[in-house]
mmCIF file of C-alpha atoms and ligand atoms in Angstrom:
data_model
loop_
_atom_site.group_PDB
_atom_site.id
_atom_site.type_symbol
_atom_site.label_atom_id
_atom_site.label_comp_id
_atom_site.label_asym_id
_atom_site.label_seq_id
_atom_site.Cartn_x
_atom_site.Cartn_y
_atom_site.Cartn_z
ATOM 1 C CA MET B 140 0.000 0.000 0.000
ATOM 2 C CA GLU B 141 1.268 3.461 -0.818
ATOM 3 C CA LYS B 142 2.150 5.599 2.129
ATOM 4 C CA LYS B 143 0.342 8.870 2.327
ATOM 5 C CA GLN B 144 2.563 11.941 2.062
ATOM 6 C CA LYS B 145 1.926 14.698 4.521
ATOM 7 C CA GLU B 146 2.501 18.172 3.221
ATOM 8 C CA TYR B 147 2.440 21.419 5.126
ATOM 9 C CA LEU B 148 2.787 25.028 4.167
ATOM 10 C CA PHE B 149 3.846 27.223 7.062
ATOM 11 C CA LYS B 150 3.954 30.977 6.932
ATOM 12 C CA VAL B 151 6.750 32.198 9.189
ATOM 13 C CA LEU B 152 7.452 35.866 9.866
ATOM 14 C CA VAL B 153 10.891 37.366 10.372
ATOM 15 C CA ILE B 154 10.579 40.660 12.202
ATOM 16 C CA GLY B 155 12.759 43.082 14.106
ATOM 17 C CA ASP B 156 14.403 46.450 13.625
ATOM 18 C CA LEU B 157 16.141 47.665 10.499
ATOM 19 C CA GLY B 158 19.626 46.267 9.930
ATOM 20 C CA VAL B 159 19.501 43.442 12.485
ATOM 21 C CA GLY B 160 20.024 40.878 9.731
ATOM 22 C CA LYS B 161 16.541 39.584 8.865
ATOM 23 C CA THR B 162 17.184 39.461 5.136
ATOM 24 C CA SER B 163 20.644 37.984 5.703
ATOM 25 C CA ILE B 164 19.247 35.201 7.885
ATOM 26 C CA ILE B 165 16.651 34.302 5.273
ATOM 27 C CA LYS B 166 19.216 34.336 2.443
ATOM 28 C CA ARG B 167 21.597 32.224 4.473
ATOM 29 C CA TYR B 168 18.925 29.711 5.396
ATOM 30 C CA VAL B 169 17.277 29.457 1.989
ATOM 31 C CA HIS B 170 20.104 30.139 -0.459
ATOM 32 C CA GLN B 171 23.227 29.409 1.650
ATOM 33 C CA ILE B 172 24.691 32.794 0.858
ATOM 34 C CA PHE B 173 25.774 35.875 2.751
ATOM 35 C CA SER B 174 26.508 39.333 1.429
ATOM 36 C CA GLN B 175 27.396 42.633 3.040
ATOM 37 C CA HIS B 176 25.087 44.402 0.650
ATOM 38 C CA TYR B 177 21.431 43.644 0.711
ATOM 39 C CA ARG B 178 19.402 46.474 -0.619
ATOM 40 C CA ALA B 179 16.508 47.444 1.572
ATOM 41 C CA THR B 180 13.804 46.353 -0.795
ATOM 42 C CA ILE B 181 10.496 47.992 -0.231
ATOM 43 C CA GLY B 182 7.402 46.048 0.597
ATOM 44 C CA VAL B 183 7.116 42.434 1.614
ATOM 45 C CA ASP B 184 9.267 39.706 0.222
ATOM 46 C CA PHE B 185 9.207 36.016 0.899
ATOM 47 C CA ALA B 186 11.393 33.012 0.296
ATOM 48 C CA LEU B 187 10.511 29.358 0.283
ATOM 49 C CA LYS B 188 12.473 26.608 2.005
ATOM 50 C CA VAL B 189 11.404 23.038 1.407
ATOM 51 C CA LEU B 190 12.157 20.629 4.226
ATOM 52 C CA HIS B 191 12.059 16.859 3.889
ATOM 53 C CA TRP B 192 11.132 16.561 7.505
ATOM 54 C CA GLU B 193 10.472 12.891 7.813
ATOM 55 C CA GLU B 194 10.209 10.160 5.243
ATOM 56 C CA ASP B 195 6.581 10.975 4.662
ATOM 57 C CA THR B 196 6.478 14.656 5.521
ATOM 58 C CA ILE B 197 7.278 17.654 3.376
ATOM 59 C CA ILE B 198 7.222 21.078 4.924
ATOM 60 C CA ARG B 199 7.232 24.235 2.881
ATOM 61 C CA LEU B 200 8.399 27.135 4.994
ATOM 62 C CA GLN B 201 7.384 30.445 3.602
ATOM 63 C CA LEU B 202 9.651 33.009 5.242
ATOM 64 C CA TRP B 203 8.237 36.505 5.173
ATOM 65 C CA ASP B 204 10.699 39.333 5.213
ATOM 66 C CA ILE B 205 9.723 42.895 5.934
ATOM 67 C CA ALA B 206 11.529 45.423 3.906
ATOM 68 C CA GLY B 207 11.694 49.099 4.513
ATOM 69 C CA GLN B 208 8.804 49.125 6.941
ATOM 70 C CA GLU B 209 10.752 48.357 10.095
ATOM 71 C CA ARG B 210 11.047 51.985 11.104
ATOM 72 C CA PHE B 211 7.337 52.106 11.883
ATOM 73 C CA GLY B 212 7.873 49.413 14.510
ATOM 74 C CA ASN B 213 4.739 47.569 13.547
ATOM 75 C CA MET B 214 3.150 45.810 10.633
ATOM 76 C CA THR B 215 -0.377 45.545 9.321
ATOM 77 C CA ARG B 216 -2.736 42.737 10.199
ATOM 78 C CA VAL B 217 -2.699 41.678 6.554
ATOM 79 C CA TYR B 218 1.019 40.959 6.809
ATOM 80 C CA TYR B 219 0.558 38.855 9.939
ATOM 81 C CA ARG B 220 -2.451 36.963 8.627
ATOM 82 C CA GLU B 221 -2.267 33.180 8.857
ATOM 83 C CA ALA B 222 1.279 33.173 10.166
ATOM 84 C CA VAL B 223 1.986 30.089 12.273
ATOM 85 C CA GLY B 224 5.412 31.030 13.602
ATOM 86 C CA ALA B 225 7.832 33.915 13.929
ATOM 87 C CA PHE B 226 11.437 34.839 14.425
ATOM 88 C CA ILE B 227 12.072 38.106 16.185
ATOM 89 C CA VAL B 228 15.598 39.289 15.528
ATOM 90 C CA PHE B 229 17.894 41.753 17.260
ATOM 91 C CA ASP B 230 21.531 42.672 16.746
ATOM 92 C CA VAL B 231 23.913 41.919 19.632
ATOM 93 C CA SER B 232 26.168 44.750 18.518
ATOM 94 C CA ARG B 233 23.364 47.311 18.917
ATOM 95 C CA ALA B 234 21.536 47.137 22.242
ATOM 96 C CA SER B 235 18.753 49.443 21.085
ATOM 97 C CA THR B 236 17.535 46.706 18.752
ATOM 98 C CA PHE B 237 16.958 44.479 21.779
ATOM 99 C CA GLU B 238 14.840 47.157 23.404
ATOM 100 C CA ALA B 239 12.574 46.950 20.370
ATOM 101 C CA VAL B 240 12.021 43.203 20.783
ATOM 102 C CA SER B 241 9.118 43.447 23.224
ATOM 103 C CA LYS B 242 7.439 45.973 20.968
ATOM 104 C CA TRP B 243 7.670 43.537 18.059
ATOM 105 C CA LYS B 244 6.420 40.684 20.233
ATOM 106 C CA ASN B 245 3.415 42.729 21.321
ATOM 107 C CA ASP B 246 2.681 43.699 17.752
ATOM 108 C CA LEU B 247 2.811 40.038 16.732
ATOM 109 C CA ASP B 248 0.613 38.777 19.564
ATOM 110 C CA SER B 249 -1.947 41.536 19.138
ATOM 111 C CA LYS B 250 -2.378 40.928 15.418
ATOM 112 C CA VAL B 251 -2.250 37.195 14.912
ATOM 113 C CA ARG B 252 -3.234 34.104 16.855
ATOM 114 C CA LEU B 253 -3.378 30.415 16.143
ATOM 115 C CA GLN B 254 -6.809 28.963 15.440
ATOM 116 C CA ASN B 255 -7.014 27.794 19.045
ATOM 117 C CA GLY B 256 -6.389 31.345 20.257
ATOM 118 C CA ASN B 257 -2.837 30.786 21.447
ATOM 119 C CA PRO B 258 -0.006 33.095 20.411
ATOM 120 C CA VAL B 259 2.026 31.820 17.453
ATOM 121 C CA PRO B 260 5.295 30.120 18.441
ATOM 122 C CA ALA B 261 8.062 32.714 18.404
ATOM 123 C CA ILE B 262 11.834 32.361 18.675
ATOM 124 C CA LEU B 263 14.186 35.161 19.615
ATOM 125 C CA LEU B 264 17.370 35.461 17.546
ATOM 126 C CA ALA B 265 20.376 37.345 18.934
ATOM 127 C CA ASN B 266 22.024 37.855 15.572
ATOM 128 C CA LYS B 267 25.556 38.923 14.594
ATOM 129 C CA CYS B 268 27.076 36.857 17.388
ATOM 130 C CA ASP B 269 30.300 36.962 15.369
ATOM 131 C CA GLN B 270 30.520 40.651 16.302
ATOM 132 C CA THR B 271 31.500 42.375 19.533
ATOM 133 C CA LYS B 272 28.508 42.602 21.825
ATOM 134 C CA GLU B 273 27.430 45.998 22.991
ATOM 135 C CA GLY B 274 25.475 46.994 26.059
ATOM 136 C CA LEU B 275 23.999 43.561 26.693
ATOM 137 C CA SER B 276 26.213 42.188 29.471
ATOM 138 C CA ASN B 277 23.283 42.305 31.907
ATOM 139 C CA THR B 278 20.747 41.049 29.427
ATOM 140 C CA LEU B 279 22.291 38.043 27.708
ATOM 141 C CA PRO B 280 22.900 35.999 30.900
ATOM 142 C CA LYS B 281 19.212 36.408 31.767
ATOM 143 C CA MET B 282 17.870 35.596 28.364
ATOM 144 C CA ASP B 283 16.227 32.294 29.352
ATOM 145 C CA GLN B 284 14.242 34.153 31.974
ATOM 146 C CA TYR B 285 13.404 36.925 29.512
ATOM 147 C CA CYS B 286 12.066 34.368 27.039
ATOM 148 C CA LYS B 287 9.909 32.718 29.672
ATOM 149 C CA GLU B 288 8.437 36.023 30.773
ATOM 150 C CA ASN B 289 7.840 37.274 27.264
ATOM 151 C CA GLY B 290 6.443 34.156 25.684
ATOM 152 C CA PHE B 291 9.324 33.088 23.475
ATOM 153 C CA ILE B 292 9.719 29.346 23.116
ATOM 154 C CA ALA B 293 13.500 29.659 22.790
ATOM 155 C CA TRP B 294 16.370 31.931 21.861
ATOM 156 C CA PHE B 295 19.549 31.408 19.881
ATOM 157 C CA GLU B 296 22.691 33.364 19.243
ATOM 158 C CA THR B 297 22.951 33.394 15.469
ATOM 159 C CA SER B 298 25.250 34.618 12.764
ATOM 160 C CA ALA B 299 24.057 34.854 9.205
ATOM 161 C CA LYS B 300 27.642 35.653 8.291
ATOM 162 C CA ASP B 301 29.207 32.547 9.817
ATOM 163 C CA ASN B 302 26.116 30.347 9.562
ATOM 164 C CA ILE B 303 25.684 29.770 13.282
ATOM 165 C CA HIS B 304 22.505 28.264 14.764
ATOM 166 C CA ILE B 305 20.270 29.238 11.875
ATOM 167 C CA GLU B 306 19.270 25.736 10.819
ATOM 168 C CA GLU B 307 18.893 24.786 14.447
ATOM 169 C CA SER B 308 16.563 27.654 15.296
ATOM 170 C CA ALA B 309 14.430 26.864 12.263
ATOM 171 C CA ARG B 310 14.225 23.224 13.317
ATOM 172 C CA VAL B 311 13.067 24.156 16.807
ATOM 173 C CA LEU B 312 10.478 26.533 15.395
ATOM 174 C CA VAL B 313 9.108 23.893 13.011
ATOM 175 C CA GLU B 314 8.900 21.317 15.814
ATOM 176 C CA ASN B 315 6.873 23.779 17.835
ATOM 177 C CA ILE B 316 4.627 24.674 14.936
ATOM 178 C CA LEU B 317 3.894 20.985 14.362
ATOM 179 C CA ASN B 318 3.107 20.490 18.038
ATOM 180 C CA ALA B 319 0.873 23.535 18.087
ATOM 181 C CA GLU B 320 -1.210 22.254 15.149
HETATM 182 P P1 GDP Q 108 17.643 43.670 7.830
HETATM 183 O O1 GDP Q 108 17.429 45.132 7.629
HETATM 184 O O2 GDP Q 108 17.186 43.223 9.178
HETATM 185 O O3 GDP Q 108 17.074 42.839 6.729
HETATM 186 O O4 GDP Q 108 19.228 43.449 7.841
HETATM 187 P P2 GDP Q 108 20.194 42.937 6.642
HETATM 188 O O5 GDP Q 108 20.033 41.466 6.445
HETATM 189 O O6 GDP Q 108 20.014 43.813 5.464
HETATM 190 O O7 GDP Q 108 21.628 43.158 7.300
HETATM 191 C C1 GDP Q 108 22.089 44.449 7.655
HETATM 192 C C2 GDP Q 108 23.615 44.455 7.635
HETATM 193 O O8 GDP Q 108 24.117 43.588 8.638
HETATM 194 C C3 GDP Q 108 24.195 43.975 6.304
HETATM 195 O O9 GDP Q 108 25.343 44.733 6.008
HETATM 196 C C4 GDP Q 108 24.586 42.534 6.594
HETATM 197 O O10 GDP Q 108 25.653 42.101 5.805
HETATM 198 C C5 GDP Q 108 24.964 42.608 8.069
HETATM 199 N N1 GDP Q 108 24.728 41.334 8.778
HETATM 200 C C6 GDP Q 108 23.597 40.594 8.788
HETATM 201 N N2 GDP Q 108 23.748 39.492 9.546
HETATM 202 C C7 GDP Q 108 25.007 39.538 10.031
HETATM 203 C C8 GDP Q 108 25.775 38.672 10.880
HETATM 204 O O11 GDP Q 108 25.322 37.629 11.361
HETATM 205 N N3 GDP Q 108 27.047 39.078 11.175
HETATM 206 C C9 GDP Q 108 27.597 40.221 10.661
HETATM 207 N N4 GDP Q 108 28.841 40.518 11.002
HETATM 208 N N5 GDP Q 108 26.906 41.047 9.870
HETATM 209 C C10 GDP Q 108 25.635 40.716 9.548
HETATM 210 MG MG1 MG Q 109 15.958 43.463 5.065
#
């Protein structure tokens, strides 16, 4: 008997302040490339990553980038619609981008929910961990606590440049999305 294939399409948002590395993380994850020079495209862009998750499961991850709209600090409901997971990104070399994280999390939770009413699984990415950290010596050691209090399922130090923890964070997000189904 033929085994039935399971196929999923997951819309995942990548949000956070301008310049934290959202586009770089997506390009690294989907196209295995890194460049110093991504133009700030205007509007919304998305990339597709196909995961052969298990023998009988194919997952299409649709990663939604925001481009040029970060400075408003929020996005429209239309952008958030039907998202089932999110990465919120900050830049460890610029502490002010961490201060914006809770604002992004609130924006996310106020504009989209899972069908069962729960918040969508969200992972916090401390990007550019290849760089010198700035102003976060009190924050980073307490990050587990911060995540618990602010409803993040996990956090990872990432580098789009050196390809650190990007695959891993995506795997953890997908596991949580599948469990939340
Ligand atoms: P976005 O505005 O959040 O989409 O940020 P970009 O992806 O455009 O990245 C902004 C700048 O940071 C670019 O010059 C990238 O090359 C650089 N960048 C992104 N990720 C990293 C990283 O992990 N390490 C380093 N050193 N630079 C990064
Ligand atoms: Mg960008």
